[in-house]
mmCIF file of C-alpha atoms in Angstrom:
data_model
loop_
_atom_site.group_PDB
_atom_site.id
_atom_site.type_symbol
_atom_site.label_atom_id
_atom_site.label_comp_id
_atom_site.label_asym_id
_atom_site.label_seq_id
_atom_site.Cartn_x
_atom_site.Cartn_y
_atom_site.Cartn_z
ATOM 1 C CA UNK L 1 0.000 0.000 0.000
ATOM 2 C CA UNK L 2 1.470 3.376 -0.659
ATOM 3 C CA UNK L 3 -0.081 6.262 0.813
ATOM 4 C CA UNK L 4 2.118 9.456 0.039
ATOM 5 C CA UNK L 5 4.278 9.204 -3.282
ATOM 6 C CA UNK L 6 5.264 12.675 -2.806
ATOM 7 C CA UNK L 7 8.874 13.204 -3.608
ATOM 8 C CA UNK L 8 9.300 9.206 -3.899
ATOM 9 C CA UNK L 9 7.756 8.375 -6.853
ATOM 10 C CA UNK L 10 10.642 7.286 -9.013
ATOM 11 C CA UNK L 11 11.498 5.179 -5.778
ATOM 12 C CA UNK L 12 8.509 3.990 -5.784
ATOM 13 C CA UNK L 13 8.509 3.202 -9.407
ATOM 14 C CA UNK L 14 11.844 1.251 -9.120
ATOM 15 C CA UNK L 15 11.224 -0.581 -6.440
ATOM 16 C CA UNK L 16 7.780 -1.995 -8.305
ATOM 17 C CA UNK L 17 9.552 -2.824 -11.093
ATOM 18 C CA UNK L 18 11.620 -5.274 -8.523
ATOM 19 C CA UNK L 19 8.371 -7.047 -8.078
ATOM 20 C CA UNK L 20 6.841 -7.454 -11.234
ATOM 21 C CA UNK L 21 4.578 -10.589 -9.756
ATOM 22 C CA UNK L 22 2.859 -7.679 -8.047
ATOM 23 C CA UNK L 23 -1.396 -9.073 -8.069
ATOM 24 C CA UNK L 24 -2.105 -6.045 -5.605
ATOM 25 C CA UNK L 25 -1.767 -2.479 -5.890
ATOM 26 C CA UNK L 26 -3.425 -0.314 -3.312
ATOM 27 C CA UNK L 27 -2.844 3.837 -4.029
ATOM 28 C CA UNK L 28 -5.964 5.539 -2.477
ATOM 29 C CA UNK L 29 -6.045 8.455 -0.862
ATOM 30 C CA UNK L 30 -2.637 9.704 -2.700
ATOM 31 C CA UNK L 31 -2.998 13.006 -3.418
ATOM 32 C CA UNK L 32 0.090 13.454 -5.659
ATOM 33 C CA UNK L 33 -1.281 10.447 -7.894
ATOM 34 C CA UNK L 34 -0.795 11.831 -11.493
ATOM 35 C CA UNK L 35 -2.465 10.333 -14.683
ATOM 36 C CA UNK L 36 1.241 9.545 -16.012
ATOM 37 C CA UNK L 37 2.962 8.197 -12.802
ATOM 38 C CA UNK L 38 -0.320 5.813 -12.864
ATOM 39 C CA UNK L 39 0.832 4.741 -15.770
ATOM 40 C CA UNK L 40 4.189 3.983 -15.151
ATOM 41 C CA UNK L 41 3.309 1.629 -12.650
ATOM 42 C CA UNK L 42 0.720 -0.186 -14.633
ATOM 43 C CA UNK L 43 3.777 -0.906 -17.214
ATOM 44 C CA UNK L 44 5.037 -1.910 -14.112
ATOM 45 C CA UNK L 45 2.644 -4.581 -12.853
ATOM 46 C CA UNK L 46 1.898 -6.848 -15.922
ATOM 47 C CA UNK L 47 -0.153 -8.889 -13.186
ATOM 48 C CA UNK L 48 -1.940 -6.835 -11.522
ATOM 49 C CA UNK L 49 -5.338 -8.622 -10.065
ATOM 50 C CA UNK L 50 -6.563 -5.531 -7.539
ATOM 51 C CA UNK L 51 -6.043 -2.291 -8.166
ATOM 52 C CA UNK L 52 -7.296 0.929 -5.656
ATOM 53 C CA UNK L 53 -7.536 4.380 -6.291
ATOM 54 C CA UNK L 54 -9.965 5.577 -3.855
ATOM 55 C CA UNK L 55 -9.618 9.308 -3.131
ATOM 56 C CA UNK L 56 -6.977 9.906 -5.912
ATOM 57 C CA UNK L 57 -7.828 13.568 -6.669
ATOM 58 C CA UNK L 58 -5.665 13.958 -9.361
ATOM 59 C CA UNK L 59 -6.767 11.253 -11.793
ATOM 60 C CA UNK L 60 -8.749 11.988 -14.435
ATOM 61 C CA UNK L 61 -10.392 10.005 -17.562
ATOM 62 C CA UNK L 62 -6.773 9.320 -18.711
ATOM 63 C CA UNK L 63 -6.032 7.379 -15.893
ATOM 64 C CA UNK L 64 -8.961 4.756 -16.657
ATOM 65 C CA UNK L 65 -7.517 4.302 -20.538
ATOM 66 C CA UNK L 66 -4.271 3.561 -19.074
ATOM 67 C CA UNK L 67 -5.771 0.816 -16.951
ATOM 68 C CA UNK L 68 -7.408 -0.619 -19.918
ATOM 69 C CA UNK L 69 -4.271 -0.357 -21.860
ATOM 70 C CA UNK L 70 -1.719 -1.742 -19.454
ATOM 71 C CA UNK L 71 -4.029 -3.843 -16.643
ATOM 72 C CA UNK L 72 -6.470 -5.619 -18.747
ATOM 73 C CA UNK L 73 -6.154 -8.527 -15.944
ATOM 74 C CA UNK L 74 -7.540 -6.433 -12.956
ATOM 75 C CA UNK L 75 -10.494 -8.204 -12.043
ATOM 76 C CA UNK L 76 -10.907 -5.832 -8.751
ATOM 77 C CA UNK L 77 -11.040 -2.103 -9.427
ATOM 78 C CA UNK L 78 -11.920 0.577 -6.684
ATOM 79 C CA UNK L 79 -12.300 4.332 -7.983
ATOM 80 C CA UNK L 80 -14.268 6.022 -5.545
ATOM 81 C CA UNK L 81 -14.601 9.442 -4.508
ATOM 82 C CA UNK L 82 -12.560 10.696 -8.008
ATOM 83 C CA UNK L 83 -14.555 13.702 -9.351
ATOM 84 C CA UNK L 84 -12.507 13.780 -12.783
ATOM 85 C CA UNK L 85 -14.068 10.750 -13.392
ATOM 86 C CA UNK L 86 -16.727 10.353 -16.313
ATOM 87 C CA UNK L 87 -18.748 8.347 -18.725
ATOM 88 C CA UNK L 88 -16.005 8.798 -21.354
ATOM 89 C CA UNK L 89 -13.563 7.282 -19.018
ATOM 90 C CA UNK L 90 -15.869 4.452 -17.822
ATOM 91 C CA UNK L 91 -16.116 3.657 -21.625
ATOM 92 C CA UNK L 92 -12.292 2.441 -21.944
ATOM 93 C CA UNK L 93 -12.963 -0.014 -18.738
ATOM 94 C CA UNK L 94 -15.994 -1.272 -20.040
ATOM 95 C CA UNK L 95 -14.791 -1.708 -23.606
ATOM 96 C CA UNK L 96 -11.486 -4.046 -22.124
ATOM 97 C CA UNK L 97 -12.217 -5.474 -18.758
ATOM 98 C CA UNK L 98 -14.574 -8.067 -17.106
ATOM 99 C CA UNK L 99 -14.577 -7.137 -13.399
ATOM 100 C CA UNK L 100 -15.484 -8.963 -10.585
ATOM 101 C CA UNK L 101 -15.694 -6.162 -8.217
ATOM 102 C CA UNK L 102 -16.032 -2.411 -8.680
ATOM 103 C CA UNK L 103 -16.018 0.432 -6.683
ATOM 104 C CA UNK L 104 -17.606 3.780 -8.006
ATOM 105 C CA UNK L 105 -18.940 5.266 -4.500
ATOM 106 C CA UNK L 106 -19.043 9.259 -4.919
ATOM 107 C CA UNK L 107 -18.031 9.787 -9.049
ATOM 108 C CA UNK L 108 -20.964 11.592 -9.495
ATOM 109 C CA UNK L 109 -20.043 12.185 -12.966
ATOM 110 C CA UNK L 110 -21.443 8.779 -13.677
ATOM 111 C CA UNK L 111 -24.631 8.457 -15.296
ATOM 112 C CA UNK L 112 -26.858 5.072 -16.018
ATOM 113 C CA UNK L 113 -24.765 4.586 -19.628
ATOM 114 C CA UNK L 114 -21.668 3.582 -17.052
ATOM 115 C CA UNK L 115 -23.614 1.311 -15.232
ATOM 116 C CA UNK L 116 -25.471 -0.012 -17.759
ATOM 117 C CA UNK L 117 -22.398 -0.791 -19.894
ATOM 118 C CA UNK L 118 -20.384 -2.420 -16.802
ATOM 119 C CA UNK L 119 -23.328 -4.947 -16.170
ATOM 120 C CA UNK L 120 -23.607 -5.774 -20.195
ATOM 121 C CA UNK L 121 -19.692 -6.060 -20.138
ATOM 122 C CA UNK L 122 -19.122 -7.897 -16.803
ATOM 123 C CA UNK L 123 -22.654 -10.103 -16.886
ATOM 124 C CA UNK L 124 -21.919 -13.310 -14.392
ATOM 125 C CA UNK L 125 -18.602 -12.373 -13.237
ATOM 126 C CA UNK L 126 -19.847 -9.706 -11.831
ATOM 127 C CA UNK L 127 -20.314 -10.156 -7.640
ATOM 128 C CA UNK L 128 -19.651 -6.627 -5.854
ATOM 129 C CA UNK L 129 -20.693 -3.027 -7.108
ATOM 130 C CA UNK L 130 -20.332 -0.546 -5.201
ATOM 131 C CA UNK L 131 -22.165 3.054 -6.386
ATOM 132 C CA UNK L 132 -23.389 4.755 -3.160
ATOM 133 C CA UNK L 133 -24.305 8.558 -3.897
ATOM 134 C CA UNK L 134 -24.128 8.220 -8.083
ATOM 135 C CA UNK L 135 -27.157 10.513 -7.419
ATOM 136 C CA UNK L 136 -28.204 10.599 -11.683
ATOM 137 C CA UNK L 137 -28.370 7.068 -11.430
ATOM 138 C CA UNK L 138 -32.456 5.370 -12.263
ATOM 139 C CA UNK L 139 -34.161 2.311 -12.035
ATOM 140 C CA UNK L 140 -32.385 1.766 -15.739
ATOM 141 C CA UNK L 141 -29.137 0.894 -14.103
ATOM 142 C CA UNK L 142 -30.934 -1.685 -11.404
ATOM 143 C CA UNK L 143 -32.505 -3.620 -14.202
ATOM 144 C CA UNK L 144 -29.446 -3.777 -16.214
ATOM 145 C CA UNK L 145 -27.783 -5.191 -13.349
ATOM 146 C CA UNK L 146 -30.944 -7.582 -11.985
ATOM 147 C CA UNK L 147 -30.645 -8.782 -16.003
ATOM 148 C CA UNK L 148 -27.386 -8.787 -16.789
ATOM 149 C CA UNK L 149 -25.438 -10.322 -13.014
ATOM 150 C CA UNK L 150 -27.244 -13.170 -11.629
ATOM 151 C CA UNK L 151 -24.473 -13.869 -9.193
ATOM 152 C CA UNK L 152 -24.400 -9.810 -7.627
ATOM 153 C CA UNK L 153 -23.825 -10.292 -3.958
ATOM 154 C CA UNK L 154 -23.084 -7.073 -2.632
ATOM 155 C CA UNK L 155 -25.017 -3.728 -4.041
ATOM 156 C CA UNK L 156 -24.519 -0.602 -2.423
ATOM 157 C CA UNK L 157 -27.088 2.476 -3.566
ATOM 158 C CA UNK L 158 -27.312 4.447 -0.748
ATOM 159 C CA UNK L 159 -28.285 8.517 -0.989
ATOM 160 C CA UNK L 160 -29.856 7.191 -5.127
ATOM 161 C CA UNK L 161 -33.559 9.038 -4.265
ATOM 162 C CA UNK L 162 -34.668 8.306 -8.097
ATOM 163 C CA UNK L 163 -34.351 4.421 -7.607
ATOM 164 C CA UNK L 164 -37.603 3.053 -7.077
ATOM 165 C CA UNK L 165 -39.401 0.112 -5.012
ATOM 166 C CA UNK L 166 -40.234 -1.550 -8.347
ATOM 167 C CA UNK L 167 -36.484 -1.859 -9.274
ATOM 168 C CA UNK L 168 -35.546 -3.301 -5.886
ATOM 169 C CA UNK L 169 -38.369 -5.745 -5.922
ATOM 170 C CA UNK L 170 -37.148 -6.741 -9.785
ATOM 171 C CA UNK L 171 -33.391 -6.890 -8.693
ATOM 172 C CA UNK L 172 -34.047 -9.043 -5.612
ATOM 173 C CA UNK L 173 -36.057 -11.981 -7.288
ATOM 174 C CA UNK L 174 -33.135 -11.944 -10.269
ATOM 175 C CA UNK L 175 -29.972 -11.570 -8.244
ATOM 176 C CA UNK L 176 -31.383 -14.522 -5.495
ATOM 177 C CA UNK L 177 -27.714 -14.771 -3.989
ATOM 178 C CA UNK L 178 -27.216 -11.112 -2.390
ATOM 179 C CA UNK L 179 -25.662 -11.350 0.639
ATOM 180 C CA UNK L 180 -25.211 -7.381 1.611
ATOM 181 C CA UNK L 181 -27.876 -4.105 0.018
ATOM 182 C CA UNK L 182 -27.208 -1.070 1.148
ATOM 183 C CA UNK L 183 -30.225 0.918 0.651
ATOM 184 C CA UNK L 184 -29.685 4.178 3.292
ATOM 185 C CA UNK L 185 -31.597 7.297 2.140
ATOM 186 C CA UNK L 186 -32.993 5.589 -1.445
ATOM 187 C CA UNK L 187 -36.286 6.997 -0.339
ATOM 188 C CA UNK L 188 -38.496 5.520 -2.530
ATOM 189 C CA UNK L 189 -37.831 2.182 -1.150
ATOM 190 C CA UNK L 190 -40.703 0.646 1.066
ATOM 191 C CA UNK L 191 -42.174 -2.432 2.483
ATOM 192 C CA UNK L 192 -42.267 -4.040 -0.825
ATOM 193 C CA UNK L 193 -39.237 -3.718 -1.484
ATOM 194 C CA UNK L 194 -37.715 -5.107 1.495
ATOM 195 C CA UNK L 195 -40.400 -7.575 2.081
ATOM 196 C CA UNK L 196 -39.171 -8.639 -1.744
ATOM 197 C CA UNK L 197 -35.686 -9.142 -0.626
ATOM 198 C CA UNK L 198 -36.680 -11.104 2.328
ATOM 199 C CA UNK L 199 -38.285 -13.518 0.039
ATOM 200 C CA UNK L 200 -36.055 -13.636 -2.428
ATOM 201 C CA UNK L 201 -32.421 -13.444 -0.568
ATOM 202 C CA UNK L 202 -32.437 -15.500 2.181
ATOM 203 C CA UNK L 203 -28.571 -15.868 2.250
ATOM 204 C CA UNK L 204 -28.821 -12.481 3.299
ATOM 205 C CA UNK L 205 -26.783 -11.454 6.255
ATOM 206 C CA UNK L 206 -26.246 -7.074 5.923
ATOM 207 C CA UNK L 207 -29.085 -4.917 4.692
ATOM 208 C CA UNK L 208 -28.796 -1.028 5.572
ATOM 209 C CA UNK L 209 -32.347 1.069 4.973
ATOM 210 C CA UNK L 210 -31.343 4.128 7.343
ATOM 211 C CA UNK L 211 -33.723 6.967 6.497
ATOM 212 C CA UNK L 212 -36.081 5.577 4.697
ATOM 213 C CA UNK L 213 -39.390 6.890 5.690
ATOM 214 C CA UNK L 214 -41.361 4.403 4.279
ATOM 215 C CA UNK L 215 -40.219 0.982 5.865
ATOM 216 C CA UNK L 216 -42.467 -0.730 8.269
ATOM 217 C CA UNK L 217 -42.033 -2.931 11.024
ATOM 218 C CA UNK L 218 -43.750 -5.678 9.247
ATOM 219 C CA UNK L 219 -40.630 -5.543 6.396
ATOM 220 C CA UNK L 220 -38.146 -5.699 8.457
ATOM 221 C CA UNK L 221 -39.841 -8.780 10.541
ATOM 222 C CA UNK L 222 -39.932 -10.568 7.070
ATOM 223 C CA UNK L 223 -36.142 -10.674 6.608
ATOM 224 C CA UNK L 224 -35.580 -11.869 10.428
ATOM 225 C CA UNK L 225 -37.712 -14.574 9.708
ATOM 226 C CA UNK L 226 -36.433 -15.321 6.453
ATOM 227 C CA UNK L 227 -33.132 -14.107 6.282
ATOM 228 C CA UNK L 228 -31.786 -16.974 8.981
ATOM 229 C CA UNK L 229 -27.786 -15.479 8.009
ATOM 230 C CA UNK L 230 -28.840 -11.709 9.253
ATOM 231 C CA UNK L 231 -25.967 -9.950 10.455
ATOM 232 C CA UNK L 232 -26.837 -6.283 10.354
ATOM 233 C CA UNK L 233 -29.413 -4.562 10.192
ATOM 234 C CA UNK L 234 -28.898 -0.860 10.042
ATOM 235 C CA UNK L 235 -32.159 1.521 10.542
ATOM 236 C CA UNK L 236 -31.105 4.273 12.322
ATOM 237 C CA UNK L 237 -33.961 7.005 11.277
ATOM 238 C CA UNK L 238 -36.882 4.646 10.103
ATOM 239 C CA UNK L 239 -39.380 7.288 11.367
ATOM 240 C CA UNK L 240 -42.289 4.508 11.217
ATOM 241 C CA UNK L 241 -40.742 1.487 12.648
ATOM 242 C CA UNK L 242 -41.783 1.130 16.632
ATOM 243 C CA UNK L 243 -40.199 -0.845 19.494
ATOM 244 C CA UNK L 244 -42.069 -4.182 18.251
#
């Protein structure tokens, strides 16, 4: 993991090279991540498996068509929180890669054509997607996903208020093996919904539906009964849920 490159990076650079077997590449949060260092480790790291870029404030689009170019084999990719990101960018991932896991959490650049793509690219590989707070995101992006990755265990949508109950209900009987759904502040989400999941995912062990204003007690009673894995269930701010 390298945090601060800083005045390092051709360090940094040489000493990757040393260790060309590298499967694991972990950068987030560096703030003096350029598009062309990025790059130069990529050449770098022929076998690169999981890559993260989390909170890299200097990447842009260019840093996605390098990954496409020069880490075709990363199977793991987390790009959250980078604002220069876009559809355009998304495109060169989409167009080379089939991903098993993907982190896009906060690039609100990202539209339903991203999402859309990825599940059409991806299909059955596909197990983790992460896209809290892509707040242009619709129900078009849920079905592509509930039609496209059967084997989707973890989907995190939180602050998404344009996703509706319908989509959730549609998504849960498709993608039967969801284990986690993170679901905080979609507020169009209700009993149906969750009541849908219940029936559907009973492998289910995480659900999260803080804030949603339209979740019931009798929801949330479905997927203790049904959901005999349950874990944790977040619902800090369910206004109509009582102490029953």
């Amino acid at each position: 993991r390298v945090r601060q490159l800083g005045k390092r990076n051709e360090f940094i650079i040489r000493l990757v090279h040393q260790f060309r077997n590298i499967h694991t590449l972990d950068l987030s949060g560096n703030k003096y991540l350029t598009n062309s260092l990025l790059e130069k480790l990529l050449k770098c790291t022929p076998k690169l498996y999981r890559l993260t870029l989390r909170r890299c404030s200097g990447l842009i689009d260019k840093a996605l068509q390098s990954i496409s170019e020069y880490a075709i084999g990363v199977k793991d990719l987390s790009i959250g929180s980078i604002r220069g990101i876009t559809n355009a960018g998304m495109q060169h991932i989409n167009n080379r890669l089939v991903l098993r896991k993907i982190g896009l959490s906060q690039c609100r650049n990202l539209t339903d054509e991203s999402i859309i793509n990825l599940a059409e690219r991806s299909n059955t590989t596909l197990i983790v997607v992460g896209a809290n707070m892509l707040t242009s995101l619709t129900d078009k992006s849920i079905t592509a996903l509930a039609d496209n990755c059967p084997n989707l265990s973890i989907l995190s949508i939180s602050h998404i208020m344009s996703i509706s109950s319908l989509s959730i209900q549609y998504i849960a009987s498709k993608c039967v093996f969801l284990g986690s759904i993170d679901l905080a502040l979609c507020l169009l989400v209700d009993d149906d919904a969750i009541s849908a999941i219940a029936r559907h995912c009973t492998s289910l062990f995480q659900i999260n539906t803080c804030h949603n204003h339209l979740i019931t007690d009798k929801s949330l009673c479905e997927v203790w009964r049904n959901c005999k894995q349950m874990r944790t269930v977040l619902i800090t701010g369910c206004s109509l849920l009582t102490d029953h």
